[in-house]
Coordinates of C-alpha atoms in Angstrom, one line a residue:
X453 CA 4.4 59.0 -52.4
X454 CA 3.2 55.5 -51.0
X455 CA 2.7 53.0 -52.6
X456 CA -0.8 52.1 -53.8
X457 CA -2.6 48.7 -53.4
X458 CA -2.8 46.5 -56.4
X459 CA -6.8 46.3 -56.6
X460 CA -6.5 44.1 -59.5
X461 CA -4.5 41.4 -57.9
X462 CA -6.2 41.8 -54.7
X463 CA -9.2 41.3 -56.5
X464 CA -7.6 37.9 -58.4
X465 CA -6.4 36.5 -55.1
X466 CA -9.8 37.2 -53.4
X467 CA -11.2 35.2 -56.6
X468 CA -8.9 32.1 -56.2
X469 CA -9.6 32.1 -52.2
X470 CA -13.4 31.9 -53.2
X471 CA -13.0 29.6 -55.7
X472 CA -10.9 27.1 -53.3
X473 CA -13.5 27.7 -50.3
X474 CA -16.6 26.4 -53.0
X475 CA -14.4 23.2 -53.4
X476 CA -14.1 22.6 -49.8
X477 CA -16.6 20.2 -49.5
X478 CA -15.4 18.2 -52.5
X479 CA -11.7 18.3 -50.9
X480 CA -13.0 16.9 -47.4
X481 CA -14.5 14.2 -49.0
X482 CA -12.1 13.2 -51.1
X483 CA -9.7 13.5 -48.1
X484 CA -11.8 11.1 -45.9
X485 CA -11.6 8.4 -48.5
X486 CA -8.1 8.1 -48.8
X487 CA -6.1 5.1 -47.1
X488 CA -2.9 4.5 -47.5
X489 CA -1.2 0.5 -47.5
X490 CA 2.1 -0.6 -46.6
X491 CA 3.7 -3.8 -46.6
X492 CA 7.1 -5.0 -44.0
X493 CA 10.3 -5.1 -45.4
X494 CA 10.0 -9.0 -45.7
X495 CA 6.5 -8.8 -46.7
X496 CA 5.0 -10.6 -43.7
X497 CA 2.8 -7.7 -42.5
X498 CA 0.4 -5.1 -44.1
X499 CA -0.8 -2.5 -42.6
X500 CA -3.4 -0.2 -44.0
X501 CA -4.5 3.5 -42.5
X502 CA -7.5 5.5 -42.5
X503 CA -8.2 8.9 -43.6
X504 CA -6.7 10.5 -40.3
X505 CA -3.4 7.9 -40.1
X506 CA -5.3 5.4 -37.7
X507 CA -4.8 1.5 -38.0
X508 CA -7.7 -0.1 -39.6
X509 CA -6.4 -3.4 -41.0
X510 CA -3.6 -5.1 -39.7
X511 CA -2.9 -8.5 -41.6
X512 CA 0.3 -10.8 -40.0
X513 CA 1.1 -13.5 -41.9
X514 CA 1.3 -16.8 -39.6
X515 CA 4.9 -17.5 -40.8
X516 CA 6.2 -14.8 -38.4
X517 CA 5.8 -17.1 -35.5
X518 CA 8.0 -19.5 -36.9
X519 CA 10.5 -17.6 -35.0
X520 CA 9.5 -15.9 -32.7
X521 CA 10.8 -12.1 -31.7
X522 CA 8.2 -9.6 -30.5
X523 CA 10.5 -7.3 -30.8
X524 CA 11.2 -7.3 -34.4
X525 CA 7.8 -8.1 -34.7
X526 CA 7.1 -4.6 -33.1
X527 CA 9.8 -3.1 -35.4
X528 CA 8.2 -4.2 -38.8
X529 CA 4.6 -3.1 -37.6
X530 CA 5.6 0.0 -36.8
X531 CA 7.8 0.5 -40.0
X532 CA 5.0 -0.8 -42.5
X533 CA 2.2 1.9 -40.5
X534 CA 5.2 4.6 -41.2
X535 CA 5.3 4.1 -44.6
X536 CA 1.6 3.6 -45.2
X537 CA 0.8 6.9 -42.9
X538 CA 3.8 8.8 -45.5
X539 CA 1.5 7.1 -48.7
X540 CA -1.3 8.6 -47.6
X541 CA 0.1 12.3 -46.4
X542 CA 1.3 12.2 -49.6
X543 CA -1.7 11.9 -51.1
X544 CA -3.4 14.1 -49.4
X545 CA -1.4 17.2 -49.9
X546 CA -1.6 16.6 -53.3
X547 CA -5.4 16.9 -52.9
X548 CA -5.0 20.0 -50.8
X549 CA -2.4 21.6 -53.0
X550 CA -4.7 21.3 -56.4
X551 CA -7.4 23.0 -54.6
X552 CA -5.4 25.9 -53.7
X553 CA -4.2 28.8 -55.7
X554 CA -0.2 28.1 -56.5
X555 CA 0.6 31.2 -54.8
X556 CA -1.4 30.1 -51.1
X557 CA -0.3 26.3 -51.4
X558 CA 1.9 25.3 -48.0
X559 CA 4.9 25.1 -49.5
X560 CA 4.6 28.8 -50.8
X561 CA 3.3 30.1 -47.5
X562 CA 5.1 28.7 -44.4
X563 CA 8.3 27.3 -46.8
X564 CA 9.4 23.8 -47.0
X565 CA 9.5 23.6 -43.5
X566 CA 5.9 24.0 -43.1
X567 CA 4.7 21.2 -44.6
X568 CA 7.8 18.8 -43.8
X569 CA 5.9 19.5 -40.1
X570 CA 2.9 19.0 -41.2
X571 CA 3.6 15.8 -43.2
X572 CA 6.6 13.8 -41.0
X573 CA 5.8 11.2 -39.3
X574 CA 5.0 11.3 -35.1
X575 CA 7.9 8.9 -35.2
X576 CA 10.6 11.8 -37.1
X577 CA 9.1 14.8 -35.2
X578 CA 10.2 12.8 -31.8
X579 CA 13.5 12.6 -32.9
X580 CA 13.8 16.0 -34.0
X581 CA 16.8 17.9 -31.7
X582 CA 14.9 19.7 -28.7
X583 CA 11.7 16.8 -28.8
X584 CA 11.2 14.8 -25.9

């Protein structure tokens, strides 16, 4: 004899899946006000991000052309807009995962490796084995 659907948790999950949709709107904006801040190793250089990882402040302080070296100037830009892009990934999967049932958040569905795509860095998917 086969097996028979489980109406009543079909009928829960339907419920959470509703219940997550009606918060959408409060999850978007909550997303598109996050930023996320980070500041160089030697704490010459912040960087802050928007809500979709772009550069919107940039603040160098002057003592960095003391000695000049573009290229570790480069290096500490790039590493401070890393870590403020991972600050604010962070946050918003947070966001995401408390608006979703337990059993549909990211983690559950596609594994860990699902959202360890979703959240790396450009920077560590590029160096991924088989990137360009």
């Amino acid at each position: 004899m086969p097996d028979r659907p489980n109406w009543n948790a079909m009928g829960a999950l339907v419920a959470d899946l509703r219940n997550a949709l009606t918060g959408l709107t409060d999850v978007q904006r909550q997303m598109m006000e996050l930023s996320g801040e980070a500041w160089s190793d030697d704490r010459l250089i912040r960087v802050m991000v928007g809500p979709r990882g772009q550069l919107v402040e940039l603040d160098i302080d002057p003592r960095v052309f003391r000695s000049p070296n573009a290229k570790a100037l480069a290096t500490s830009i790039l590493g401070a807009a890393e870590r403020a892009v991972a600050e604010l990934n962070e946050r918003s999967r947070r966001i995401v995962d408390d608006s979703m049932p337990a059993d549909l958040r990211l983690t559950r569905i596609g594994g860990d490796d699902l959202a360890d795509v979703m959240y790396r860095s450009d920077a560590e998917l590029r160096k991924r084995p088989g990137s360009r």
